[in-house]
Coordinates of C-alpha atoms in Angstrom, one line a residue:
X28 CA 106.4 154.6 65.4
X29 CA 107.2 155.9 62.2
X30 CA 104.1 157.9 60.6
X31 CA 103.5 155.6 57.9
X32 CA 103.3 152.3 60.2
X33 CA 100.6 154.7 62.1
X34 CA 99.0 155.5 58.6
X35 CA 98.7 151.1 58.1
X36 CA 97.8 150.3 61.7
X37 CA 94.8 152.9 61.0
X38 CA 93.5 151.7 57.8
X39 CA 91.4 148.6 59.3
X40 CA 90.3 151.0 62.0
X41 CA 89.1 153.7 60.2
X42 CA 89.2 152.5 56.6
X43 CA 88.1 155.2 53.5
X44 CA 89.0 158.3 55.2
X45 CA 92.5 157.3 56.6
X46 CA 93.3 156.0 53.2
X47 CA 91.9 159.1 50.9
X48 CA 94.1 160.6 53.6
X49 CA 97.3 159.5 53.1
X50 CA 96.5 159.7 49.2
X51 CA 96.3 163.2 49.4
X52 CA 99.2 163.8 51.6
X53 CA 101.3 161.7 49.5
X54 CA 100.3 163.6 46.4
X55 CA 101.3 166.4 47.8
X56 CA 105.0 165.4 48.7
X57 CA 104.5 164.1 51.7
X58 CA 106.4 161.1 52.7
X59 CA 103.9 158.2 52.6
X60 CA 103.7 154.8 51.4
X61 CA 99.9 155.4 49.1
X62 CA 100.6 152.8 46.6
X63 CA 100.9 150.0 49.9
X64 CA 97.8 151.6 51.7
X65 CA 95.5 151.1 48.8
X66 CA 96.8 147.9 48.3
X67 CA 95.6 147.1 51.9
X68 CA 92.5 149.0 51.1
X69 CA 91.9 146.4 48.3
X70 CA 92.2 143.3 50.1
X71 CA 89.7 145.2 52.4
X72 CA 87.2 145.1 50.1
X73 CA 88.3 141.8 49.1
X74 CA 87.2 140.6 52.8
X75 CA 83.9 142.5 52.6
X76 CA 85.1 145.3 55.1
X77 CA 85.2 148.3 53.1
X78 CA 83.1 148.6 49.9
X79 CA 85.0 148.8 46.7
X80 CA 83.2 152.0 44.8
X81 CA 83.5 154.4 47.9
X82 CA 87.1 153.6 48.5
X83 CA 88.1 154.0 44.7
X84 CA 85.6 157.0 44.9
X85 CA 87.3 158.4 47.8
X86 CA 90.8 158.1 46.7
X87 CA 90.4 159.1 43.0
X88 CA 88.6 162.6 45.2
X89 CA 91.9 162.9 47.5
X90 CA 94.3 162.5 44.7
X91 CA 92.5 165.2 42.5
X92 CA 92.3 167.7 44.9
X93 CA 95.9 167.2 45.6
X94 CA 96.5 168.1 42.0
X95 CA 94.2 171.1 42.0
X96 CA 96.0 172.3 45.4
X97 CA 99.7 172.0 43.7
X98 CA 98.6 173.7 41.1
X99 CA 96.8 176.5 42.3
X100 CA 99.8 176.6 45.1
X101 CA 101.7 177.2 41.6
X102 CA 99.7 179.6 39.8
X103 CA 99.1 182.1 42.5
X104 CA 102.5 181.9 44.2
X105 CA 104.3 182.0 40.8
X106 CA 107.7 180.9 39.9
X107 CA 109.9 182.3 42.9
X108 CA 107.5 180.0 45.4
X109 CA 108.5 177.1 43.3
X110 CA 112.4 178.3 43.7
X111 CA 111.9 178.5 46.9
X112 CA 110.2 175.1 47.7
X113 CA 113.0 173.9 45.5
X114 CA 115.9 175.3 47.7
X115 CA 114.8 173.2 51.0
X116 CA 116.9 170.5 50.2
X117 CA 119.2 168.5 47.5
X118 CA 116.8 166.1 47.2
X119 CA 114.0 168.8 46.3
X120 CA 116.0 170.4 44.1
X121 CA 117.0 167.9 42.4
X122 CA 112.9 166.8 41.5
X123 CA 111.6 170.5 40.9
X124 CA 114.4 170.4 38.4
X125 CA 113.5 167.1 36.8
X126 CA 109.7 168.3 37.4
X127 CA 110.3 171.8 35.0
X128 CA 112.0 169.3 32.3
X129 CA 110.0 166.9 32.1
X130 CA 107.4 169.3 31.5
X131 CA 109.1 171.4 29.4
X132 CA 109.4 168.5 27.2
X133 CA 106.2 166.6 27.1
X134 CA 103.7 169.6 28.1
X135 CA 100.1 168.2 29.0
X136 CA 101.3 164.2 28.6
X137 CA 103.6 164.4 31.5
X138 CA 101.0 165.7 33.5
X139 CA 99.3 162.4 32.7
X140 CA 102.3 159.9 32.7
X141 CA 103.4 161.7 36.5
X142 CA 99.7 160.6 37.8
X143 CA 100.9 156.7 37.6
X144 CA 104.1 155.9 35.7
X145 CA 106.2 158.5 37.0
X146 CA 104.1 159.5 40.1
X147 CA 107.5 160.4 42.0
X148 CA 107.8 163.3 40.5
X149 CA 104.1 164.2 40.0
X150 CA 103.8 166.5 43.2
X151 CA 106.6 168.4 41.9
X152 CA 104.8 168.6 38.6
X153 CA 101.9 170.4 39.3
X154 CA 102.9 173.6 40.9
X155 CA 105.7 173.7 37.9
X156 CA 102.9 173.5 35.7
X157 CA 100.9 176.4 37.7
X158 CA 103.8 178.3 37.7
X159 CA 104.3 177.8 34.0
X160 CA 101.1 179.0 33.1
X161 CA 99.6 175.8 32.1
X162 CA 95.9 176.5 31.6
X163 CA 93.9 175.0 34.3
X164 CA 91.2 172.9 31.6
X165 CA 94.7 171.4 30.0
X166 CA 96.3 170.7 33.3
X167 CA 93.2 168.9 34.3
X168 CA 91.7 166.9 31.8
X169 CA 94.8 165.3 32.0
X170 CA 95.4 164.9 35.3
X171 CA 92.6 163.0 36.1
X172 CA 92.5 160.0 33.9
X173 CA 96.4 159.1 34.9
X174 CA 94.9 159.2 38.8
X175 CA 91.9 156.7 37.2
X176 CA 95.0 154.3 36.3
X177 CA 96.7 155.2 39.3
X178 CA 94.0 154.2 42.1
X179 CA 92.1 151.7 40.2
X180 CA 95.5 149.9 39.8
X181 CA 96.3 149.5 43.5
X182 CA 93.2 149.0 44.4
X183 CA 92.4 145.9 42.5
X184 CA 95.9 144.5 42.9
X185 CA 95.1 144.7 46.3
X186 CA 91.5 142.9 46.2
X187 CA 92.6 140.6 43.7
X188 CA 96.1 139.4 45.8
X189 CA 94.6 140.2 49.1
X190 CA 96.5 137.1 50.8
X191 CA 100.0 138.1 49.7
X192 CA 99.6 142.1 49.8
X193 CA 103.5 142.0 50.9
X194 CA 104.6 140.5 47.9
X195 CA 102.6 142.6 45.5
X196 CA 103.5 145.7 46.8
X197 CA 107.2 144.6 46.1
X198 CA 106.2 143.1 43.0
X199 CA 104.1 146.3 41.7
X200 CA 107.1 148.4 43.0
X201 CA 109.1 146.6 40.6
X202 CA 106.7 146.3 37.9
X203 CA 106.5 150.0 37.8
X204 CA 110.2 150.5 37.5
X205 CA 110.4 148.1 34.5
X206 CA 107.7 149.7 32.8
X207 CA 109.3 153.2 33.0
X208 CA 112.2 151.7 32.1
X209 CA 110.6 150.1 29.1
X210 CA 108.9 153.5 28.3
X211 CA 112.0 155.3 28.4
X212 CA 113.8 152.9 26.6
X213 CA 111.1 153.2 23.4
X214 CA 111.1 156.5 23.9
X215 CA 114.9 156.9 22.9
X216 CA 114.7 154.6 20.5
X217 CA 111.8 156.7 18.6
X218 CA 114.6 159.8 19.1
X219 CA 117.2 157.9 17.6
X220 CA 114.9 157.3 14.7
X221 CA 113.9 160.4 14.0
X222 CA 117.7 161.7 14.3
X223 CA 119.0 159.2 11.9
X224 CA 116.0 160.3 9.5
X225 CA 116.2 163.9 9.6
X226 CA 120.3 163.4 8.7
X227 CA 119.4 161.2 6.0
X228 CA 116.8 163.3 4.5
X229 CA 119.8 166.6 5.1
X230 CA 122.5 164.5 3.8
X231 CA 120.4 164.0 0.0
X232 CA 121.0 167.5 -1.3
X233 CA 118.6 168.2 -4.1
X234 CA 120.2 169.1 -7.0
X235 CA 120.4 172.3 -9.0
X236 CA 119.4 173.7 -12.4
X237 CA 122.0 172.8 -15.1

């Protein structure tokens, strides 16, 4: 049985701990499907068998340590552990490198936006950030509200559509796509702006003393 069907047929067992578990696994690259394990966690507490502050509680903990942990990992290991982590594979490679740029870009608001929008890329993030030298107040005071929006998201889908949990996670899966795509998509359109501004603005010489 693959480890995340083990993760699910655990969560009505064992409830909080197996899924503050997997949340902090998953934030830190591992392989696991957090987003659908909260859901269930939500339509847990939606049938009275978990309780809804200590599971929120529980998994907003997980996720922040998991933060704190890639970015320590980071800072103290520097920029050649980073390299290395990012030569294990194309795939790792490949987010490390989209990790550094988006970083290098946005600074502390993509450590906020890769809590939740772009969470894909967010265990990449932090020991880029470490690594970088991002100071540790910065990285997080913004770290934590994007995992607030992150759990409580889930979590309530999940309590609120606790009957068709299979078709909100695909729904939600979807959701999140279109709004990043939507993000990036205003995002461009604001560069475009400011591009066709600024040659404007160069294009109307001032002119000179007679």
């Amino acid at each position: 049985m693959p480890m995340s069907e083990q993760f699910l047929a655990l969560v009505p067992i064992y409830g909080v701990p197996v899924i503050a578990l997997c949340v902090m696994l998953s934030c830190l690259g591992v392989p696991l499907p957090s987003a659908l394990i909260m859901l269930v966690g939500g339509s847990l507490v939606a049938s009275g068998d978990l309780p809804y502050a200590p599971t929120v509680g529980a998994c907003l903990t997980a996720a922040c340590t998991s933060d704190q942990i890639g970015y320590w990992t980071g800072r103290i290991g520097g920029s050649r552990l980073v390299s290395r982590y990012a030569a294990r594979g194309t795939k790792s490679r490949r987010l490390v490198r989209r990790a550094r740029g988006y970083l290098h870009r946005r600074g502390a608001i993509a450590i906020f936006l890769t809590r939740w929008l772009l969470a894909m890329i967010g265990p990449y993030v932090n020991p880029v950030a470490g690594a970088a030298g991002m100071r540790w107040k910065v990285f997080t005071l913004s770290a934590i509200p994007g995992q607030m929006i992150w759990v409580n998201f889930y979590i309530f889908l999940g309590f609120m559509f606790a009957k068709n949990i299979v078709a909100v996670a695909q729904i939600a899966g979807n959701a999140s796509g279109f709004l990043a795509a939507g993000v990036v998509a205003l995002f461009l359109g604001w560069r475009i702006t400011r591009i066709v501004q600024g040659r404007r603005r160069r294009s109307i010489k001032p002119r000179g003393r007679m």
